[in-house]
Amino acid sequence: MTVRRGADAGAEPGPGGEAPYTVDAGRRSPGTGGERMLTVTEFTDPACPWAWGSEPALRLLRHTLAPVCCWRRVFGILFDEDDDEAPDPAAEARWYDGFIRQVAAHTGAPYADRLRRLTRSSWPASAAAKAAEAQGGDIAERVLRRLRESTFVYGTPADTADGIRAAVTGVGGLDVERLLDEAASAATRAAVAADRALARRPVDAVVGLDGPGPHPGGAKELEEGRRYALPTLLFEGPGGQVCAPGWRSFGAYLAAAGRAAGGPLPAVAAPDAGSALERWRSLSRPELGLLTREQAPPPDAVTLRTAGGPLWLHPAEAVARTAGRRGLDG
């Protein structure tokens, strides 16, 4: 049994900047012999505020590495089904709301005016995100983004079938009924269970890792063992296996990818703001600056104001979200 608050919420963010390191995981990987020289495994959870704050860097990293990379996402289950029930759910939600704000002070991520309640379990959203992968990579990206924003932008976690439906309605190309059916299937549950187990077998290099804050990324000690800190990226390629634990800058992630690749990577190309909004459908202020190198959103962007700053939506995205969330945010 694990503590209700989730292991990544067990320590306050520390002072100082990003920990400027990655660690070799100790295993050499043979060359793939193909164009895609890298495998990236991302350990994450839809309800993790550090993972939410990493979205700008990880979006740009996926965009940059796409020609040479196979990207796998592993859901670590921050809030488990057998976690202790909070004796005072309202107080627990207020505590976690404060923790989200502390994390956002480091990451610059938007956050909701108020977290209405704490996520009951990471399983439903993780299963939905896992099931979305069968409908295509771009669709899966947008589904996971909507699930994250349900907590961190709207303050209402998508941890039920109805909440998931509301969160993902209007994602272009998504078959919502298929998603819900497959998310509830035994096969998807088994896939998420395998993710959960893999996340609890961290490489030795991150066990006992203690570096500078605010999120050093050492493996989290749980009652039943250990789990990767969320997020953690594991890069594997001809140059070896390199782990980038915790919250990192785009530059740190790219350097880790280069070490694992053992050779040059594609050049980083920043799209203009209009193209970025068309591609990703929503942009936070940190994403606008990192992804596009611009300071102003496209003129037709719809501004969604949060306590942590604006989130800019593609006009069609704004309409779709309004239809999906109607009645859930009161």
Coordinates of C-alpha atoms in Angstrom, one line a residue, residues 8-244:
D8 CA 6.6 12.4 -6.0
A9 CA 4.7 14.8 -3.7
G10 CA 6.6 13.7 -0.6
A11 CA 9.2 16.5 -0.7
E12 CA 8.9 20.1 -1.2
P13 CA 10.7 21.6 -4.2
G14 CA 14.2 22.6 -3.2
P15 CA 16.0 25.9 -3.9
G16 CA 18.3 26.5 -6.8
G17 CA 18.1 25.7 -10.5
E18 CA 17.8 22.5 -12.5
A19 CA 20.1 19.7 -11.7
P20 CA 22.6 19.9 -14.6
Y21 CA 23.3 16.2 -15.0
T22 CA 22.2 13.0 -16.5
V23 CA 23.6 9.6 -15.6
D24 CA 24.9 6.6 -17.6
A25 CA 22.7 3.6 -16.9
G26 CA 25.5 1.2 -17.3
R27 CA 24.5 -0.8 -20.3
R28 CA 25.8 -0.4 -23.9
S29 CA 23.3 -0.8 -26.7
P30 CA 24.2 -2.2 -30.1
G31 CA 23.7 0.0 -33.2
T32 CA 20.2 -0.4 -34.6
G33 CA 21.4 -0.3 -38.2
G34 CA 18.4 1.8 -39.2
E35 CA 17.4 5.4 -39.6
R36 CA 15.8 5.5 -36.1
M37 CA 18.9 5.2 -33.9
L38 CA 17.3 6.1 -30.6
T39 CA 14.7 4.6 -28.3
V40 CA 13.3 7.0 -25.7
T41 CA 11.2 5.6 -22.8
E42 CA 9.3 8.3 -20.9
F43 CA 8.1 7.5 -17.4
T44 CA 5.2 9.7 -16.6
D45 CA 1.7 10.1 -15.1
P46 CA -1.2 12.3 -16.2
A47 CA -1.6 13.7 -12.7
C48 CA 2.1 14.5 -12.0
P49 CA 2.8 18.3 -11.8
W50 CA 6.5 17.9 -12.6
A51 CA 5.5 16.0 -15.8
W52 CA 3.0 18.7 -16.7
G53 CA 5.8 21.3 -16.2
S54 CA 8.1 19.3 -18.5
E55 CA 5.7 19.5 -21.4
P56 CA 7.4 22.4 -23.2
A57 CA 10.8 20.7 -23.2
L58 CA 9.4 17.2 -24.1
R59 CA 7.2 18.6 -26.9
L60 CA 10.2 20.2 -28.5
L61 CA 12.3 17.1 -27.9
R62 CA 9.8 14.8 -29.6
H63 CA 9.5 17.2 -32.4
T64 CA 13.3 17.4 -32.9
L65 CA 14.0 13.7 -32.5
A66 CA 11.1 12.4 -34.5
P67 CA 13.2 11.4 -37.6
V68 CA 15.6 9.3 -35.6
C69 CA 13.6 8.2 -32.5
C70 CA 11.1 5.6 -31.4
W71 CA 9.3 7.1 -28.3
R72 CA 7.6 4.9 -25.8
R73 CA 5.5 6.2 -22.9
V74 CA 5.3 4.3 -19.7
F75 CA 2.7 5.2 -17.1
G76 CA 4.1 5.0 -13.6
I77 CA 0.9 5.3 -11.6
L78 CA 1.4 8.1 -9.2
F79 CA -1.9 7.5 -7.4
D80 CA -2.6 3.8 -7.1
E81 CA -5.9 2.0 -6.5
D82 CA -4.9 0.8 -3.1
D83 CA -3.6 4.1 -1.8
D84 CA -4.9 5.1 1.6
E85 CA -8.1 7.1 1.5
A86 CA -7.6 10.7 2.7
P87 CA -9.3 11.3 6.0
D88 CA -10.2 14.8 4.9
P89 CA -10.4 14.9 1.1
A90 CA -10.9 18.7 1.0
A91 CA -7.8 19.3 3.1
E92 CA -5.8 16.9 1.0
A93 CA -7.0 18.7 -2.2
R94 CA -5.9 22.0 -0.7
W95 CA -2.5 20.5 0.2
Y96 CA -1.9 19.2 -3.3
D97 CA -3.1 22.4 -4.8
G98 CA -0.4 24.2 -2.9
F99 CA 2.2 21.7 -4.0
I100 CA 1.1 22.2 -7.7
R101 CA 1.7 25.9 -7.2
Q102 CA 5.1 25.4 -5.7
V103 CA 6.1 23.2 -8.7
A104 CA 4.7 25.7 -11.1
A105 CA 6.9 28.4 -9.5
H106 CA 9.9 26.4 -10.9
T107 CA 8.4 25.2 -14.2
G108 CA 6.3 28.2 -15.2
A109 CA 3.4 25.8 -16.1
P110 CA -0.2 27.1 -15.9
Y111 CA -2.3 25.9 -13.0
A112 CA -6.0 26.0 -12.1
D113 CA -7.6 28.7 -9.9
R114 CA -8.5 25.8 -7.6
L115 CA -8.0 22.1 -7.5
R116 CA -11.5 20.9 -6.8
R117 CA -10.4 17.5 -5.6
L118 CA -7.4 15.2 -5.6
T119 CA -7.1 12.5 -8.3
R120 CA -8.7 9.3 -6.9
S121 CA -6.5 7.0 -9.0
S122 CA -4.1 7.3 -11.9
W123 CA -5.4 4.2 -13.5
P124 CA -8.4 5.5 -15.5
A125 CA -6.5 8.4 -17.2
S126 CA -3.4 6.2 -17.8
A127 CA -5.6 3.5 -19.4
A128 CA -7.3 6.1 -21.6
A129 CA -3.9 7.5 -22.7
K130 CA -2.6 4.0 -23.3
A131 CA -5.7 3.1 -25.4
A132 CA -5.4 6.2 -27.4
E133 CA -2.1 5.0 -28.8
A134 CA -4.0 2.5 -31.0
Q135 CA -5.5 5.4 -32.8
G136 CA -2.3 7.1 -33.9
G137 CA 0.6 9.0 -32.4
D138 CA -0.8 12.5 -32.9
I139 CA -4.1 11.5 -31.4
A140 CA -2.4 9.9 -28.4
E141 CA -0.4 13.1 -27.8
R142 CA -3.6 15.2 -27.8
V143 CA -5.5 12.8 -25.6
L144 CA -2.8 12.8 -23.0
R145 CA -2.5 16.6 -23.1
R146 CA -6.2 16.9 -22.6
L147 CA -6.0 14.6 -19.6
R148 CA -3.2 16.6 -18.1
E149 CA -5.1 19.8 -18.6
S150 CA -8.2 18.4 -16.9
T151 CA -6.3 18.5 -13.6
F152 CA -3.8 21.4 -14.1
V153 CA -5.9 23.9 -16.1
Y154 CA -9.5 23.1 -15.2
G155 CA -8.9 21.7 -11.7
T156 CA -11.1 18.6 -12.2
P157 CA -9.1 15.4 -12.6
A158 CA -10.3 13.0 -15.4
D159 CA -10.4 9.8 -13.3
T160 CA -13.8 8.4 -14.3
A161 CA -15.3 7.4 -17.6
D162 CA -17.5 10.5 -17.7
G163 CA -14.5 12.7 -16.8
I164 CA -12.4 11.1 -19.5
R165 CA -15.2 11.6 -22.1
A166 CA -15.5 15.2 -21.2
A167 CA -11.8 15.8 -21.3
V168 CA -11.2 14.2 -24.8
T169 CA -14.4 15.1 -26.7
G170 CA -13.5 17.0 -29.8
V171 CA -9.9 15.7 -30.2
G172 CA -9.6 15.6 -34.0
G173 CA -9.8 12.1 -35.5
L174 CA -10.5 10.5 -32.1
D175 CA -13.1 7.8 -31.9
V176 CA -14.2 8.5 -28.3
E177 CA -16.4 5.4 -27.9
R178 CA -13.7 3.1 -29.1
L179 CA -11.3 4.8 -26.7
L180 CA -13.6 4.3 -23.7
D181 CA -14.3 0.7 -24.6
E182 CA -10.6 -0.1 -25.1
A183 CA -9.5 1.8 -21.9
A184 CA -11.9 -0.5 -19.9
S185 CA -10.6 -3.7 -21.6
A186 CA -8.5 -6.4 -19.9
A187 CA -5.8 -5.9 -22.5
T188 CA -5.3 -2.2 -21.7
R189 CA -5.4 -2.9 -18.0
A190 CA -2.7 -5.5 -18.5
A191 CA -0.6 -3.0 -20.5
V192 CA -0.9 -0.4 -17.8
A193 CA -0.1 -3.0 -15.1
A194 CA 3.1 -3.8 -17.1
D195 CA 3.9 -0.1 -17.2
R196 CA 3.4 0.2 -13.5
A197 CA 5.7 -2.8 -12.9
L198 CA 8.4 -1.4 -15.3
A199 CA 8.4 1.9 -13.5
R200 CA 9.1 0.1 -10.3
R201 CA 12.3 -1.4 -11.7
P202 CA 14.5 1.7 -11.9
V203 CA 18.1 1.4 -13.2
D204 CA 20.7 1.3 -10.5
A205 CA 22.1 4.7 -11.5
V206 CA 19.1 6.5 -10.1
V207 CA 18.8 4.6 -6.8
G208 CA 20.0 6.8 -4.0
L209 CA 20.6 9.6 -6.5
D210 CA 20.8 12.9 -4.6
G211 CA 21.6 16.0 -6.5
P212 CA 20.7 19.7 -6.6
G213 CA 17.0 20.7 -6.7
P214 CA 14.3 21.5 -7.4
H215 CA 13.7 17.9 -8.6
P216 CA 16.8 15.7 -8.6
G217 CA 15.1 12.7 -10.0
G218 CA 16.4 9.9 -7.6
A219 CA 14.2 6.8 -7.5
K220 CA 11.3 7.2 -5.1
E221 CA 11.2 4.9 -2.1
L222 CA 7.8 3.2 -1.7
E223 CA 6.5 0.8 0.8
E224 CA 6.7 -2.0 -1.7
G225 CA 10.0 -1.0 -3.4
R226 CA 11.1 1.8 -5.6
R227 CA 9.8 3.8 -8.6
Y228 CA 11.3 6.1 -11.1
A229 CA 10.8 9.8 -10.3
L230 CA 8.3 11.3 -12.7
P231 CA 9.2 12.3 -15.3
T232 CA 12.2 10.3 -16.2
L233 CA 13.6 9.7 -19.7
L234 CA 15.7 6.7 -20.6
F235 CA 17.6 7.1 -23.9
E236 CA 19.0 4.0 -25.6
G237 CA 21.1 3.9 -28.7
P238 CA 24.5 3.0 -30.2
G239 CA 26.2 5.3 -27.7
G240 CA 24.7 3.4 -24.7
Q241 CA 21.9 3.9 -22.2
V242 CA 21.6 7.4 -20.6
C243 CA 19.0 8.3 -18.0
A244 CA 17.7 11.9 -17.5

